[in-house]
Tab-separated table of C-alpha atoms in Angstrom:
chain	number	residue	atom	x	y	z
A	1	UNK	CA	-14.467	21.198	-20.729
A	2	UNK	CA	-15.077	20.408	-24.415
A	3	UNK	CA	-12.445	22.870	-25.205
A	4	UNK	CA	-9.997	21.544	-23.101
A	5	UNK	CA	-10.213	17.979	-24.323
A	6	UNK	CA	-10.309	19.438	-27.830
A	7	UNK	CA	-7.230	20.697	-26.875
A	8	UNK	CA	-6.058	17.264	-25.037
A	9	UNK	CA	-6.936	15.536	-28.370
A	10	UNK	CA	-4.937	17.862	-30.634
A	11	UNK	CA	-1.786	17.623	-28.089
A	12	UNK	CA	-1.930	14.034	-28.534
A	13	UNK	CA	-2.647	13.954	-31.997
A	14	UNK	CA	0.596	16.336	-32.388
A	15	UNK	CA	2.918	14.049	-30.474
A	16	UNK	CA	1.929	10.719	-32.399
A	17	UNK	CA	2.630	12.921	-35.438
A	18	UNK	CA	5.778	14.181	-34.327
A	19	UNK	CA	7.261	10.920	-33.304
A	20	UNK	CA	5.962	9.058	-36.305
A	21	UNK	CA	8.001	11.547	-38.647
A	22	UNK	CA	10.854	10.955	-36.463
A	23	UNK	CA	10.012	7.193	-37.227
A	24	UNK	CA	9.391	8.177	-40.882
A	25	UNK	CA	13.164	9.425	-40.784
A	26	UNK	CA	15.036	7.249	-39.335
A	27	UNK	CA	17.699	4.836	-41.689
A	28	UNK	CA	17.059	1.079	-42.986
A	29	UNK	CA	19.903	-0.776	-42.461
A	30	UNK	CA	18.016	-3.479	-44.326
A	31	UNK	CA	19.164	-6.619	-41.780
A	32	UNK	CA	22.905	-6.125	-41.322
A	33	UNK	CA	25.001	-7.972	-38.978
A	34	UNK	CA	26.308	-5.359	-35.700
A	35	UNK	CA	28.289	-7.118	-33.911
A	36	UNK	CA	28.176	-5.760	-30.146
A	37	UNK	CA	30.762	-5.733	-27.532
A	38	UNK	CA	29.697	-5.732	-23.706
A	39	UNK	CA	30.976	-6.648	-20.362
A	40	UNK	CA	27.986	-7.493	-18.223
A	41	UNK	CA	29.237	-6.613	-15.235
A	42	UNK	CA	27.757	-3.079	-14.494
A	43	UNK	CA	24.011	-3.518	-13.404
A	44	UNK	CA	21.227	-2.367	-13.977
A	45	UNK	CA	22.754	-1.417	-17.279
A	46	UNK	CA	24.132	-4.979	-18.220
A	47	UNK	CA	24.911	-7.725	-16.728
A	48	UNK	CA	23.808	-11.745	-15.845
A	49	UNK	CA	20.449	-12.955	-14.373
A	50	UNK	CA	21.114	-14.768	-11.855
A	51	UNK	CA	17.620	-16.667	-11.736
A	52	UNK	CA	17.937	-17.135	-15.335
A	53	UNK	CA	21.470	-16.998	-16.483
A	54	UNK	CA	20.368	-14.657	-19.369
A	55	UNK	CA	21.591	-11.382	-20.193
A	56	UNK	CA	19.747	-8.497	-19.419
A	57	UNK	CA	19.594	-4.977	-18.851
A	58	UNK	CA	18.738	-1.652	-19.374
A	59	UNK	CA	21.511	-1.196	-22.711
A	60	UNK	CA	20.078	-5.040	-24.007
A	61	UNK	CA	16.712	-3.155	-24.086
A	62	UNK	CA	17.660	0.069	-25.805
A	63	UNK	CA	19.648	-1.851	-28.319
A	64	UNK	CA	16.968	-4.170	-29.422
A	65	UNK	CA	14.958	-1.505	-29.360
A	66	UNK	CA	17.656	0.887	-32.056
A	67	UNK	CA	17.671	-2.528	-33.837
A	68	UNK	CA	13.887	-2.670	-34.514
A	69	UNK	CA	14.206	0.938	-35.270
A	70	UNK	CA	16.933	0.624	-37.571
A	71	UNK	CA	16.384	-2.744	-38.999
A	72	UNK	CA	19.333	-4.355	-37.906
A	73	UNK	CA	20.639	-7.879	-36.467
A	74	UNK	CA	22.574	-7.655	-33.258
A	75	UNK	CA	25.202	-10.360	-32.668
A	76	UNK	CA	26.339	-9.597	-28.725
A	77	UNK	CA	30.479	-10.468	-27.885
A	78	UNK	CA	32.137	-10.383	-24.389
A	79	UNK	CA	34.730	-8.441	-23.255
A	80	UNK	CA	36.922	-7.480	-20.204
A	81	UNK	CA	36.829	-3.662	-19.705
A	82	UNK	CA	40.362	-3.117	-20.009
A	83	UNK	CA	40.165	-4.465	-23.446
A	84	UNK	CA	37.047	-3.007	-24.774
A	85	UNK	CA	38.310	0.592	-25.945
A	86	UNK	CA	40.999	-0.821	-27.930
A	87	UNK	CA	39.264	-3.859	-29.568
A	88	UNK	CA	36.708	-1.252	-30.675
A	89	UNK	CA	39.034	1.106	-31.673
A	90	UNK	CA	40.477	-1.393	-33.813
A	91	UNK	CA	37.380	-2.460	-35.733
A	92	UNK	CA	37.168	-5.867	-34.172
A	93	UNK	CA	33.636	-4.738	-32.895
A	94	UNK	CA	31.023	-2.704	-34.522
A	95	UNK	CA	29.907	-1.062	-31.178
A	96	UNK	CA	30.776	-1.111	-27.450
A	97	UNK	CA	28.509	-1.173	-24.351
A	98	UNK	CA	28.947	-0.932	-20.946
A	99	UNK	CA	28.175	1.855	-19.288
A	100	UNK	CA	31.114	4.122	-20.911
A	101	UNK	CA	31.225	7.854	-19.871
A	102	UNK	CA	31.706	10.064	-22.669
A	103	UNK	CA	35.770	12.066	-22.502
A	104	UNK	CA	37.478	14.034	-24.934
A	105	UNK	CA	41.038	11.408	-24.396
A	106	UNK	CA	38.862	8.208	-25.362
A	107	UNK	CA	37.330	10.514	-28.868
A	108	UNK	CA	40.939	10.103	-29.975
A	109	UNK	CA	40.472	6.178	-30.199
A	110	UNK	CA	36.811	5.741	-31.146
A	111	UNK	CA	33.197	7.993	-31.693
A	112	UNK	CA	30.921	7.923	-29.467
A	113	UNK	CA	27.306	8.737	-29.680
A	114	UNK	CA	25.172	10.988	-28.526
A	115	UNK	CA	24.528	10.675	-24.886
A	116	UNK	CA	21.888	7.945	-24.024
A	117	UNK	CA	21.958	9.037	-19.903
A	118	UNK	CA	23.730	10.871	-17.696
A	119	UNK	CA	24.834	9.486	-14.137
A	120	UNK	CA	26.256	10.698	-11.189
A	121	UNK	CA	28.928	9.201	-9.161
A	122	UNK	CA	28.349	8.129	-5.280
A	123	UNK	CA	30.190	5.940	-2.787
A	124	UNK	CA	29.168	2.715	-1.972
A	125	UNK	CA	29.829	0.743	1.355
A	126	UNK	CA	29.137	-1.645	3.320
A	127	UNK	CA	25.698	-1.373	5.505
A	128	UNK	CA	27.357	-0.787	8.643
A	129	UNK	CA	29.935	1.513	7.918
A	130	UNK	CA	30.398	4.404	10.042
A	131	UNK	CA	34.134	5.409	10.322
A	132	UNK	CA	33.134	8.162	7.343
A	133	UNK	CA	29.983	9.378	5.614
A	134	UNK	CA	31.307	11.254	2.233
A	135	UNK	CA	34.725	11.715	0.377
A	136	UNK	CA	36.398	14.055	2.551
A	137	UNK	CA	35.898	11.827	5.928
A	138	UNK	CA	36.707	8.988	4.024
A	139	UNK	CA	40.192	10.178	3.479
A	140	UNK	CA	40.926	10.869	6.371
A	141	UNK	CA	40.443	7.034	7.105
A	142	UNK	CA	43.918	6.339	6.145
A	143	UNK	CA	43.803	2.717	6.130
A	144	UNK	CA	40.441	2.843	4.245
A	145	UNK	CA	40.940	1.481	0.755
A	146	UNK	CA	38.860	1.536	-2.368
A	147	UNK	CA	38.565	-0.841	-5.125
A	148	UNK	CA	38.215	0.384	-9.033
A	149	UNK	CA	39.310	-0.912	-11.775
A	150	UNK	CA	42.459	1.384	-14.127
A	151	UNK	CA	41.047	3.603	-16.635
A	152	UNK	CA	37.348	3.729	-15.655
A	153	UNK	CA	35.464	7.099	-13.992
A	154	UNK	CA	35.750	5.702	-10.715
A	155	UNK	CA	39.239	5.059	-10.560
A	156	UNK	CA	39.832	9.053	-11.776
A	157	UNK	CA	36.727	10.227	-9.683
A	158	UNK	CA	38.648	8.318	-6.591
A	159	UNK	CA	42.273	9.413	-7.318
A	160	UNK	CA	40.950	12.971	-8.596
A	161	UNK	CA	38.031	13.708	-6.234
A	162	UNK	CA	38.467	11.637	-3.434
A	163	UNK	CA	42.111	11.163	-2.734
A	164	UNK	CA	45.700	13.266	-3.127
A	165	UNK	CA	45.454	12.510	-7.501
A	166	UNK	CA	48.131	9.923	-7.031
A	167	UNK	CA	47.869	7.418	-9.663
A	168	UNK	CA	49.564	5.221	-7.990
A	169	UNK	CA	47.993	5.720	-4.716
A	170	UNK	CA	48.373	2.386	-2.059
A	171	UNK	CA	45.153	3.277	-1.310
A	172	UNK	CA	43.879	2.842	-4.568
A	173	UNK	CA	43.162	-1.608	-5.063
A	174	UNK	CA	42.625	-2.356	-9.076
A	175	UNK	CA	40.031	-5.324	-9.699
A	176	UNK	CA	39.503	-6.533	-13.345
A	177	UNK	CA	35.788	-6.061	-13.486
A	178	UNK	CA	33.120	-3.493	-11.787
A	179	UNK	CA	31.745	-6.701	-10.235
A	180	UNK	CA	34.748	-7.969	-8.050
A	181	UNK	CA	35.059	-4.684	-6.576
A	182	UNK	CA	31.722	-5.460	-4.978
A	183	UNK	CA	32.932	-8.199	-4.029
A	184	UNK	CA	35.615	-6.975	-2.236
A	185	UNK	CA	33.893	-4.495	-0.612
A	186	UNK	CA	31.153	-6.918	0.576
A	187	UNK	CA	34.423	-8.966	1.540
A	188	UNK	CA	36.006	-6.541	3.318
A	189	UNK	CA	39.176	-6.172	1.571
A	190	UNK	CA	38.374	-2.626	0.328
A	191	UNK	CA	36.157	-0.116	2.006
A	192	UNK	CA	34.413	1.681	-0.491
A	193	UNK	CA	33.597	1.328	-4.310
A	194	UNK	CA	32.639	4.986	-6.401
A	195	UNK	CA	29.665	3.983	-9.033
A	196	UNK	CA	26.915	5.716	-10.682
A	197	UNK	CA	23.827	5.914	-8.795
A	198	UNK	CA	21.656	3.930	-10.553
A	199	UNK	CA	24.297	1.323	-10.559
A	200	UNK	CA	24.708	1.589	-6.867
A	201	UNK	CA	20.849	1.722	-5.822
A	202	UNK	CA	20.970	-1.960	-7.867
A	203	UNK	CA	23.558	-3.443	-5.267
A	204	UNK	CA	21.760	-1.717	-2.260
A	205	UNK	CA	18.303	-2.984	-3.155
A	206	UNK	CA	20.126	-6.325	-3.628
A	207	UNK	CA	22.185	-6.666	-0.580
A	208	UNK	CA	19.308	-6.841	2.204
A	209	UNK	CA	20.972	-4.082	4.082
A	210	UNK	CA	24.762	-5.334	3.048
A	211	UNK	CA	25.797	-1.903	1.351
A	212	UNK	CA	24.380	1.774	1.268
A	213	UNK	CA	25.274	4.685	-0.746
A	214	UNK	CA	26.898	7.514	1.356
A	215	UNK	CA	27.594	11.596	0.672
A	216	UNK	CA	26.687	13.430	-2.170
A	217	UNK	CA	26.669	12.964	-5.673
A	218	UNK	CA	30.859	13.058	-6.722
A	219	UNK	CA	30.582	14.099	-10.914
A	220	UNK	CA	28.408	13.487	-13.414
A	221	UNK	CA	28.908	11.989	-16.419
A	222	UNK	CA	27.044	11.352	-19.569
A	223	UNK	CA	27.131	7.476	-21.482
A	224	UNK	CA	27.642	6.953	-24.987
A	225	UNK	CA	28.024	3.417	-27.207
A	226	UNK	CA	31.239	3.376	-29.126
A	227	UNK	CA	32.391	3.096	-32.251
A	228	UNK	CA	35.415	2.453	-34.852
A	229	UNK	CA	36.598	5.793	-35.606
A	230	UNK	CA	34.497	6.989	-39.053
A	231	UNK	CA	32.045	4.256	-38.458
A	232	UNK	CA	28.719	4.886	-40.354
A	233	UNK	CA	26.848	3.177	-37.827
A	234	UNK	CA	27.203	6.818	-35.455
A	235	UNK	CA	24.756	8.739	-37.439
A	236	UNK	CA	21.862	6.312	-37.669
A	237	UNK	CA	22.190	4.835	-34.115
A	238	UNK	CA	22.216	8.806	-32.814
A	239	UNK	CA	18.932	9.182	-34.855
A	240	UNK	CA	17.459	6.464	-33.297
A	241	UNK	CA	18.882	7.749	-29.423
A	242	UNK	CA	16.963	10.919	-30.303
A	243	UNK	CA	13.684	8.797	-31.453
A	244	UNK	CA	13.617	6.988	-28.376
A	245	UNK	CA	13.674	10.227	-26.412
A	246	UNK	CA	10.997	12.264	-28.033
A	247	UNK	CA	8.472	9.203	-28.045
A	248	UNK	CA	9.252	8.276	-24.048
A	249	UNK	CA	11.266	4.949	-25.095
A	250	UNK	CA	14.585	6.069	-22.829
A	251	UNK	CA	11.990	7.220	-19.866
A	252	UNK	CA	10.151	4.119	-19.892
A	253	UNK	CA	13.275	1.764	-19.897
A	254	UNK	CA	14.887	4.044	-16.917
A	255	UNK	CA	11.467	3.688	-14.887
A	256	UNK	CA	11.571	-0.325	-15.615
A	257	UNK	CA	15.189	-0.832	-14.706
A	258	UNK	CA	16.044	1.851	-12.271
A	259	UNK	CA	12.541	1.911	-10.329
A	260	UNK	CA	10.577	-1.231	-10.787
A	261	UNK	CA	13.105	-3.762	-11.104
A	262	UNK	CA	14.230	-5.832	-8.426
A	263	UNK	CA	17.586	-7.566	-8.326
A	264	UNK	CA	16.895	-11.240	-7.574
A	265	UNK	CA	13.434	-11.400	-7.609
């Protein structure tokens, strides 16, 4: 027994070491200004309290958290989606968040980090739905419509994955935000909405049996913040991504905002 907490205490003692020199390491940005662009509009990732009216989420936590890290002074901005790749691209920002899956065609407008999760894409729908129960059912429901918004996963994963890869599919209804296509499914004016899991377990657990998440998992996809192209924020912000993993930071944060929380509550 003695050994094995000998060797309990020496594990531990390793670890704290290990993640303090990964502390030791990481950059001083010595109280700079980032300015950071979001939309708010994909939960549990980020979005608007609506006991409080504050924002919150699971990206507001890891970025204060890179902040402390780094030493730096975050100064949040909102944006549409539509209009977040390019403002970025064109320095108006110093970094984007919202949920943005990692592609080669977006790395020709801005950097991304290093992946801080990866997601996989499901169907959402409304709680009584039964005309179809995964992608290939669903389209054969030809006057079943889905909402997305133009240039985001789901609207590829839908015309790609789901449908005939019409762009311009009738099928296909384009909302301005993640959030109205909820809507419109809870509505009724589309019939099913493609989001991450974690995003879609956030509406289920809110809806009180309103929506469900149907068939199997559609993609995956890894996020990443973005940046200006060349910006010297990449490097330190990647170091502190790869801090919070080794020490448990990114585990704790998905366990408090993908298991514990409760929308509304």
């Amino acid at each position: 027994m003695q050994r094995i907490i000998a060797a309990l205490g020496g594990l531990v003692i390793a670890t704290v070491s290990m993640c303090a020199a990964i502390a030791a390491e990481l950059p001083d940005l010595q109280g700079r200004k980032v300015v950071v662009v979001t939309e708010n509009a994909y939960p549990p990732l980020q979005f608007i309290d609506p006991k409080t009216g504050k924002q919150v989420g699971w990206e507001y936590d890891a970025m204060a958290e890179i902040a402390k890290r780094l030493n730096f002074n975050v100064e949040y901005q909102n944006t549409s989606w539509d209009a977040m790749i390019e403002a970025v691209s064109g320095a108006q920002y110093d970094l984007g968040m919202t949920g943005i899956t990692i592609k080669e065609e977006r790395k020709e407008k801005v950097d991304f980090s290093d992946p801080y999760m990866r997601s996989e894409m499901f169907m959402l729908v409304r709680g009584d739905e039964s005309r179809f129960t995964d992608a290939a059912s669903f389209a054969a429901v030809n006057e079943a419509l889905v909402g997305a918004q133009a240039g985001t996963t789901p609207f590829y994963v839908a015309v790609y994955n789901v449908l005939d890869g019409n762009e311009q599919n009738p099928r296909i209804k384009l909302f301005e935000t993640f959030g109205a296509t909820v809507q419109a499914l809870k509505a009724g004016d589309v019939d099913v909405v493609l989001t991450d899991g974690t995003a879609g377990k956030g509406y289920v657990d809110a809806s009180n049996g309103g929506l469900k998440l149907v068939g199997g998992p559609l993609g995956t996809e890894d996020f990443g913040f973005i940046f200006p192209k060349g910006s010297e924020l990449v490097a330190p912000i990647n170091a502190a991504i790869a801090s919070m993993k080794a020490d448990g930071t990114i585990e704790a944060l998905n366990k408090k905002w993908f298991l514990d929380y409760k929308f509304g509550e």
